Amino acid sequence: MKDGDDMDKEMKILAIESSCDETSAAVVVNGRNVLSNIISSQINIHEKFGGVVPEVASRKHIEVISAVVKTALDEAEIKLEDIDAIGVTYGPGLVGALLVGLQYAKGLSYALKKPLIGVNHIEGHICANFIEHKYLKPPFVCLVVSGGHTFIVYMKDYGEFEVLGQTRDDAAGEAFDKVARAIGLGYPGGPKIDKISKEGNENAIKFPKAKFDGDTLDFSFSGVKSAVLNYLNKMKMKNIEINTADVAASFQKAVVDVLVYNAIKACKMKKVKKIAIAGGVASNSCLRKTLIYECKKEGIEVLFPAPILCTDNAAMIGSAAYYEFIKGRTASLDLNAVPNLKLGER
Ligand code: KG4
Ligand code: ZN
């Protein structure tokens, strides 16, 4: 039985992603080979609001989606009629934003009479690793850390997931963004905290690292976020100027240590020696460095995608769509957006 990595026929998927503030389209062959990956970011529009404004996001997706898809096809040097299937993110995400990509994909599927494949955005983030690492196969543990989600997942097989742990409050990226705003770095905060932390002392301030008792691999980041806000208030009341780089580096260290601790614990629980990271926060240089360092001691291999495949993009959706298709999972034209779609839920 072929597992999708040794298919004789080439399958070209046009993938569309519009779950948050990036409109993206890509052409991906057999889940691994990216012919194009066009990303139109709205970051400069949402920056002045300090976060993504859902209605503005939907309207911007509508304006650019046709041009983004056309550019993806042109760059891949492929005609619409040569596409074998359409993959699209249908959740989780902002409902209005998701509907733009979904409706566009459905229109294409109907007009071209080609299969429609609904993709879970989180599965897409995980599959970014298949694009980066051509020979990577399940099983492995994946730490998914993005602006909206924090999960530790055991990927048993293509399209088969077991959620081992998740955040009980803020997502890791959300905590980065909120702390960045509080220390005056702006939106999106993750990359800015990453950069300024390089000039700071990560041991300057002790922020709490939330760990739960027992076997759970769940996370909590609201405590560390509140601790930073309390620290800032205390310093303000005492009229003491804060060292932004030290605050950023100490906060980052507190978050990264917990992520790495749980990720290694998951590998031990599942007896696997391979961990992949995914999602926007997977670009974080401290997370990458610490994970590699700690995993080396345990003999665990660490894999991560290039930064462009960590943040939202359609190539990762094209990869996930391929493995969903191999499993025989296609969607009908009544597919709706599911803002709270769970991993593994259909
Ligand atoms: O995966 P993504 O593009 O969107 C979601 O699906 O949420 O992740 C965006 C998140 C934002 O919170 C951003 O601040 C964070 O990823 N991020 C980072 C870094 N680059 C992006 N966080 C920490 N360090 C980075 N270098
Ligand atoms: Zn994402």
JSON list of N, CA and C and ligand atoms in Angstrom, two decimals, residues 17 19 121 125 146-147 149 279-280 310-312 316, ligand 2:
[
{"chain": "A", "resi": 17, "resn": "GLU", "atom": "N", "xyz": [-5.21, 29.89, 1.78]},
{"chain": "A", "resi": 17, "resn": "GLU", "atom": "CA", "xyz": [-5.23, 30.11, 3.23]},
{"chain": "A", "resi": 17, "resn": "GLU", "atom": "C", "xyz": [-5.67, 31.56, 3.49]},
{"chain": "A", "resi": 19, "resn": "SER", "atom": "N", "xyz": [-7.12, 32.33, 7.04]},
{"chain": "A", "resi": 19, "resn": "SER", "atom": "CA", "xyz": [-7.77, 32.19, 8.34]},
{"chain": "A", "resi": 19, "resn": "SER", "atom": "C", "xyz": [-7.59, 33.38, 9.28]},
{"chain": "A", "resi": 121, "resn": "HIS", "atom": "N", "xyz": [-6.22, 24.26, 9.82]},
{"chain": "A", "resi": 121, "resn": "HIS", "atom": "CA", "xyz": [-5.06, 25.17, 9.82]},
{"chain": "A", "resi": 121, "resn": "HIS", "atom": "C", "xyz": [-3.89, 24.63, 10.66]},
{"chain": "A", "resi": 125, "resn": "HIS", "atom": "N", "xyz": [0.05, 23.76, 9.75]},
{"chain": "A", "resi": 125, "resn": "HIS", "atom": "CA", "xyz": [1.30, 24.17, 10.40]},
{"chain": "A", "resi": 125, "resn": "HIS", "atom": "C", "xyz": [2.22, 22.96, 10.61]},
{"chain": "A", "resi": 146, "resn": "SER", "atom": "N", "xyz": [1.60, 29.08, 17.91]},
{"chain": "A", "resi": 146, "resn": "SER", "atom": "CA", "xyz": [1.29, 30.19, 17.01]},
{"chain": "A", "resi": 146, "resn": "SER", "atom": "C", "xyz": [0.60, 31.30, 17.80]},
{"chain": "A", "resi": 147, "resn": "GLY", "atom": "N", "xyz": [0.04, 32.28, 17.05]},
{"chain": "A", "resi": 147, "resn": "GLY", "atom": "CA", "xyz": [-0.62, 33.39, 17.71]},
{"chain": "A", "resi": 147, "resn": "GLY", "atom": "C", "xyz": [-1.93, 32.99, 18.36]},
{"chain": "A", "resi": 149, "resn": "HIS", "atom": "N", "xyz": [-2.75, 29.45, 18.92]},
{"chain": "A", "resi": 149, "resn": "HIS", "atom": "CA", "xyz": [-2.77, 28.06, 19.41]},
{"chain": "A", "resi": 149, "resn": "HIS", "atom": "C", "xyz": [-1.45, 27.64, 20.02]},
{"chain": "A", "resi": 279, "resn": "GLY", "atom": "N", "xyz": [4.35, 26.63, 13.48]},
{"chain": "A", "resi": 279, "resn": "GLY", "atom": "CA", "xyz": [3.61, 27.84, 13.87]},
{"chain": "A", "resi": 279, "resn": "GLY", "atom": "C", "xyz": [4.54, 29.04, 13.98]},
{"chain": "A", "resi": 280, "resn": "GLY", "atom": "N", "xyz": [3.95, 30.22, 14.03]},
{"chain": "A", "resi": 280, "resn": "GLY", "atom": "CA", "xyz": [4.74, 31.46, 14.02]},
{"chain": "A", "resi": 280, "resn": "GLY", "atom": "C", "xyz": [5.84, 31.51, 15.07]},
{"chain": "A", "resi": 310, "resn": "CYS", "atom": "N", "xyz": [6.83, 28.83, 8.78]},
{"chain": "A", "resi": 310, "resn": "CYS", "atom": "CA", "xyz": [6.32, 28.79, 10.16]},
{"chain": "A", "resi": 310, "resn": "CYS", "atom": "C", "xyz": [5.09, 29.67, 10.30]},
{"chain": "A", "resi": 311, "resn": "THR", "atom": "N", "xyz": [5.18, 30.89, 9.77]},
{"chain": "A", "resi": 311, "resn": "THR", "atom": "CA", "xyz": [4.00, 31.79, 9.85]},
{"chain": "A", "resi": 311, "resn": "THR", "atom": "C", "xyz": [3.01, 31.37, 8.77]},
{"chain": "A", "resi": 312, "resn": "ASP", "atom": "N", "xyz": [1.79, 31.94, 8.84]},
{"chain": "A", "resi": 312, "resn": "ASP", "atom": "CA", "xyz": [0.71, 31.47, 7.97]},
{"chain": "A", "resi": 312, "resn": "ASP", "atom": "C", "xyz": [1.07, 31.56, 6.49]},
{"chain": "A", "resi": 316, "resn": "MET", "atom": "N", "xyz": [1.83, 25.17, 3.27]},
{"chain": "A", "resi": 316, "resn": "MET", "atom": "CA", "xyz": [1.60, 24.17, 4.33]},
{"chain": "A", "resi": 316, "resn": "MET", "atom": "C", "xyz": [0.20, 23.57, 4.20]},
{"chain": "B", "resi": 2, "resn": "ZN", "atom": "ZN", "xyz": [-1.31, 29.93, 11.89]}
]
